[in-house]
Amino acid sequence: MDGERKPIVAIDGPVGAGKSTVARAVAQRLRFRYVDTGAMYRSVAWAALQRGIRLSDEGAVTALAQSLQIDFVTDPEGQRVLVDGVDVTDLIRTPQVSDGASVVSVYPGVREAMVAVQRRLGADGGVVMEGRDIGTVVFPDAEIKVFLDASLDERARRRFEELRARGAGADLESVRRAEEERDRRDRTRSHSPLRAASDAVVIDSTGIPADEVAARIVQLVQRRLRA
């Protein structure tokens, strides 16, 4: 891969499909940069909540998104997310912020602002970027496109276990309902709805360990590089 532009690996899919875990593993194995675009929308929601901006106020939220400086910094402990210089890595992982991200991400102006940042981060290639519309909107010409899916029950279980590990109170059925509602919002929004790109490789991760899914994607990249 030295001496030539490295490819862009786009990984899309619904919440709870395992995108973050898999994308991080793929990036680590390939020594590519990892970008979690969902963290950007979480950051917008967090910033709005911190400033007392109503998430239903599309104009105010969009203006905020356009003004924020969102950066990703890699350190020995992993990737940190900074908003205007403040480390929000842990602050954006609460259920309240997750729900807020689902609300603000439907606003066209917010998505346009975030897509501009995402394109800048991936412009030079050598990046694994995960989200909802990477292969369809952000980088429709990405060399590798994967749509990672899983059953609703599986995704709800994963999210429930994640919340429980963080000490957040939740029950499985309420988590399942929340996942179902986020699916509805993501798939039916007018701007950049969640869907698999026509040339994406679709992987159902239900019951499959994350490292096995990551290995399959690494193989896809390696085959592409040898072609």
Short mmCIF file of C-alpha atoms in Angstrom, two decimals:
data_model
loop_
_atom_site.label_atom_id
_atom_site.label_comp_id
_atom_site.label_asym_id
_atom_site.label_seq_id
_atom_site.Cartn_x
_atom_site.Cartn_y
_atom_site.Cartn_z
CA MET A 1 0.00 0.00 0.00
CA ASP A 2 3.01 2.30 0.34
CA GLY A 3 3.50 4.84 -2.42
CA GLU A 4 -0.11 4.85 -3.59
CA ARG A 5 -3.37 6.23 -2.31
CA LYS A 6 -4.96 3.94 0.23
CA PRO A 7 -8.65 3.11 -0.19
CA ILE A 8 -11.66 4.38 1.69
CA VAL A 9 -13.60 1.71 3.56
CA ALA A 10 -17.24 2.75 4.10
CA ILE A 11 -19.21 0.79 6.69
CA ASP A 12 -22.91 1.62 7.00
CA GLY A 13 -25.75 0.04 8.91
CA PRO A 14 -28.39 0.53 11.60
CA VAL A 15 -27.65 1.24 15.24
CA GLY A 16 -26.48 -1.83 17.14
CA ALA A 17 -25.23 -3.72 14.10
CA GLY A 18 -21.69 -3.67 15.50
CA LYS A 19 -20.29 -1.01 13.17
CA SER A 20 -18.07 0.74 15.72
CA THR A 21 -16.45 -2.40 17.10
CA VAL A 22 -15.90 -3.86 13.64
CA ALA A 23 -14.71 -0.61 12.05
CA ARG A 24 -12.17 0.00 14.83
CA ALA A 25 -10.82 -3.53 14.41
CA VAL A 26 -10.57 -3.17 10.63
CA ALA A 27 -8.78 0.17 10.94
CA GLN A 28 -6.34 -1.25 13.47
CA ARG A 29 -5.49 -4.26 11.32
CA LEU A 30 -5.02 -2.15 8.19
CA ARG A 31 -3.37 0.74 10.07
CA PHE A 32 -5.97 3.08 8.64
CA ARG A 33 -7.58 6.04 10.34
CA TYR A 34 -10.91 5.30 12.03
CA VAL A 35 -13.76 7.83 11.93
CA ASP A 36 -17.00 7.31 13.85
CA THR A 37 -19.44 9.67 12.13
CA GLY A 38 -22.15 8.85 14.65
CA ALA A 39 -20.00 10.58 17.27
CA MET A 40 -20.36 13.78 15.27
CA TYR A 41 -24.15 13.78 15.52
CA ARG A 42 -23.90 12.84 19.18
CA SER A 43 -21.57 15.81 19.62
CA VAL A 44 -24.10 18.17 18.07
CA ALA A 45 -26.84 16.83 20.34
CA TRP A 46 -24.59 17.09 23.41
CA ALA A 47 -23.61 20.67 22.56
CA ALA A 48 -27.25 21.64 22.04
CA LEU A 49 -28.27 20.14 25.38
CA GLN A 50 -25.37 21.89 27.11
CA ARG A 51 -26.44 25.24 25.67
CA GLY A 52 -30.11 24.80 26.44
CA ILE A 53 -31.06 24.66 22.76
CA ARG A 54 -34.26 22.76 22.09
CA LEU A 55 -33.52 19.78 19.87
CA SER A 56 -36.78 20.47 18.02
CA ASP A 57 -35.47 23.91 16.96
CA GLU A 58 -34.03 22.92 13.59
CA GLY A 59 -32.66 26.37 12.78
CA ALA A 60 -30.82 26.79 16.06
CA VAL A 61 -29.43 23.25 16.01
CA THR A 62 -28.27 23.66 12.40
CA ALA A 63 -26.53 26.95 13.19
CA LEU A 64 -24.84 25.28 16.15
CA ALA A 65 -23.67 22.34 14.03
CA GLN A 66 -22.16 24.73 11.50
CA SER A 67 -20.21 26.52 14.24
CA LEU A 68 -18.77 23.54 16.11
CA GLN A 69 -15.17 22.37 15.74
CA ILE A 70 -15.27 18.57 15.99
CA ASP A 71 -11.97 16.70 16.05
CA PHE A 72 -10.81 13.12 16.53
CA VAL A 73 -7.58 12.47 18.43
CA THR A 74 -5.95 9.06 18.75
CA ASP A 75 -4.11 8.25 21.97
CA PRO A 76 -2.86 4.99 23.58
CA GLU A 77 -6.32 4.42 25.09
CA GLY A 78 -8.14 4.79 21.78
CA GLN A 79 -9.87 7.58 19.94
CA ARG A 80 -11.03 10.71 21.74
CA VAL A 81 -13.70 13.09 20.46
CA LEU A 82 -13.20 16.81 21.00
CA VAL A 83 -15.83 19.51 20.61
CA ASP A 84 -14.34 23.00 20.57
CA GLY A 85 -11.36 21.56 22.42
CA VAL A 86 -13.40 19.77 25.11
CA ASP A 87 -13.05 15.98 25.42
CA VAL A 88 -16.61 14.66 25.15
CA THR A 89 -15.76 11.01 24.43
CA ASP A 90 -17.66 9.66 27.43
CA LEU A 91 -20.19 12.50 27.69
CA ILE A 92 -21.77 11.70 24.31
CA ARG A 93 -22.51 8.06 25.17
CA THR A 94 -25.51 8.60 27.45
CA PRO A 95 -29.04 7.49 26.49
CA GLN A 96 -30.18 11.13 26.46
CA VAL A 97 -27.51 12.12 23.96
CA SER A 98 -28.17 9.00 21.87
CA ASP A 99 -31.84 9.93 21.59
CA GLY A 100 -30.86 13.52 20.79
CA ALA A 101 -28.50 12.42 18.05
CA SER A 102 -31.33 10.53 16.39
CA VAL A 103 -33.38 13.74 16.40
CA VAL A 104 -30.76 16.20 15.12
CA SER A 105 -29.41 13.83 12.47
CA VAL A 106 -32.60 14.17 10.41
CA TYR A 107 -32.01 17.90 9.84
CA PRO A 108 -30.58 18.47 6.32
CA GLY A 109 -28.44 21.41 7.44
CA VAL A 110 -26.88 19.38 10.23
CA ARG A 111 -26.12 16.49 7.90
CA GLU A 112 -24.61 18.83 5.31
CA ALA A 113 -22.32 20.38 7.93
CA MET A 114 -21.19 16.98 9.19
CA VAL A 115 -20.73 15.52 5.70
CA ALA A 116 -18.37 18.40 4.86
CA VAL A 117 -16.22 17.48 7.87
CA GLN A 118 -16.35 13.78 7.01
CA ARG A 119 -15.21 14.38 3.45
CA ARG A 120 -12.30 16.44 4.70
CA LEU A 121 -11.26 13.70 7.12
CA GLY A 122 -11.35 11.01 4.43
CA ALA A 123 -10.09 12.98 1.46
CA ASP A 124 -6.64 11.37 1.43
CA GLY A 125 -7.89 7.79 1.76
CA GLY A 126 -6.54 5.25 4.23
CA VAL A 127 -9.65 5.61 6.37
CA VAL A 128 -12.36 3.35 7.75
CA MET A 129 -15.48 5.46 8.18
CA GLU A 130 -18.66 4.16 9.72
CA GLY A 131 -22.12 5.64 9.84
CA ARG A 132 -25.49 5.59 8.09
CA ASP A 133 -24.75 7.18 4.69
CA ILE A 134 -21.02 6.85 4.05
CA GLY A 135 -21.28 4.66 0.96
CA THR A 136 -24.36 6.42 -0.42
CA VAL A 137 -23.71 10.12 0.27
CA VAL A 138 -20.37 10.93 1.89
CA PHE A 139 -18.14 8.76 -0.29
CA PRO A 140 -20.30 7.18 -3.02
CA ASP A 141 -17.08 6.28 -4.87
CA ALA A 142 -15.47 4.54 -1.88
CA GLU A 143 -13.41 1.55 -2.99
CA ILE A 144 -14.91 -0.74 -0.33
CA LYS A 145 -18.53 -0.47 0.80
CA VAL A 146 -20.05 -2.67 3.48
CA PHE A 147 -23.59 -2.61 4.86
CA LEU A 148 -23.51 -4.25 8.27
CA ASP A 149 -26.86 -5.46 9.58
CA ALA A 150 -28.27 -7.65 12.36
CA SER A 151 -31.69 -8.65 13.62
CA LEU A 152 -33.57 -6.13 15.77
CA ASP A 153 -33.49 -8.50 18.75
CA GLU A 154 -29.72 -8.93 18.41
CA ARG A 155 -29.12 -5.21 18.12
CA ALA A 156 -31.33 -4.45 21.13
CA ARG A 157 -29.49 -7.06 23.19
CA ARG A 158 -26.10 -5.56 22.29
CA ARG A 159 -27.26 -2.05 23.16
CA PHE A 160 -28.78 -3.25 26.44
CA GLU A 161 -25.53 -4.94 27.44
CA GLU A 162 -23.56 -1.83 26.50
CA LEU A 163 -25.77 0.37 28.68
CA ARG A 164 -25.64 -2.09 31.56
CA ALA A 165 -21.83 -2.17 31.37
CA ARG A 166 -21.84 1.61 31.74
CA GLY A 167 -24.15 1.47 34.73
CA ALA A 168 -27.05 3.08 32.88
CA GLY A 169 -30.48 1.96 33.98
CA ALA A 170 -32.51 0.34 31.21
CA ASP A 171 -34.63 -2.71 30.51
CA LEU A 172 -34.37 -4.81 27.39
CA GLU A 173 -37.88 -4.13 26.11
CA SER A 174 -37.52 -0.34 26.36
CA VAL A 175 -34.16 -0.57 24.59
CA ARG A 176 -35.77 -2.65 21.84
CA ARG A 177 -38.53 -0.07 21.36
CA ALA A 178 -35.95 2.73 21.22
CA GLU A 179 -33.93 0.83 18.60
CA GLU A 180 -37.07 0.27 16.55
CA GLU A 181 -37.91 3.98 16.65
CA ARG A 182 -34.38 4.98 15.65
CA ASP A 183 -34.60 2.53 12.74
CA ARG A 184 -37.82 4.18 11.62
CA ARG A 185 -36.29 7.66 11.76
CA ASP A 186 -33.11 6.62 9.98
CA ARG A 187 -34.83 4.75 7.17
CA THR A 188 -37.64 7.24 6.50
CA ARG A 189 -35.91 10.63 6.80
CA SER A 190 -36.03 12.67 3.60
CA HIS A 191 -32.34 13.57 3.60
CA SER A 192 -29.82 10.70 3.32
CA PRO A 193 -32.02 7.84 4.57
CA LEU A 194 -30.35 4.67 5.79
CA ARG A 195 -30.01 2.17 2.96
CA ALA A 196 -27.38 -0.11 1.50
CA ALA A 197 -25.48 1.23 -1.51
CA SER A 198 -26.25 -0.74 -4.65
CA ASP A 199 -22.65 -1.97 -4.79
CA ALA A 200 -22.20 -2.61 -1.06
CA VAL A 201 -21.36 -6.02 0.38
CA VAL A 202 -24.16 -6.80 2.86
CA ILE A 203 -23.09 -8.68 5.99
CA ASP A 204 -25.59 -9.94 8.58
CA SER A 205 -23.66 -9.96 11.85
CA THR A 206 -26.36 -11.73 13.87
CA GLY A 207 -24.60 -14.33 16.01
CA ILE A 208 -21.20 -13.68 14.39
CA PRO A 209 -18.28 -12.47 16.57
CA ALA A 210 -17.06 -8.98 15.72
CA ASP A 211 -13.51 -10.16 15.03
CA GLU A 212 -14.82 -12.60 12.42
CA VAL A 213 -16.80 -9.85 10.69
CA ALA A 214 -13.73 -7.60 10.77
CA ALA A 215 -11.61 -10.35 9.23
CA ARG A 216 -14.07 -10.68 6.34
CA ILE A 217 -13.88 -6.96 5.64
CA VAL A 218 -10.08 -6.94 5.82
CA GLN A 219 -10.09 -9.73 3.22
CA LEU A 220 -12.31 -7.59 0.98
CA VAL A 221 -9.83 -4.72 1.24
CA GLN A 222 -6.83 -6.94 0.60
CA ARG A 223 -8.47 -8.45 -2.49
CA ARG A 224 -9.23 -4.96 -3.76
CA LEU A 225 -5.60 -3.91 -3.25
CA ARG A 226 -4.34 -6.93 -5.18
CA ALA A 227 -6.72 -6.37 -8.09
#
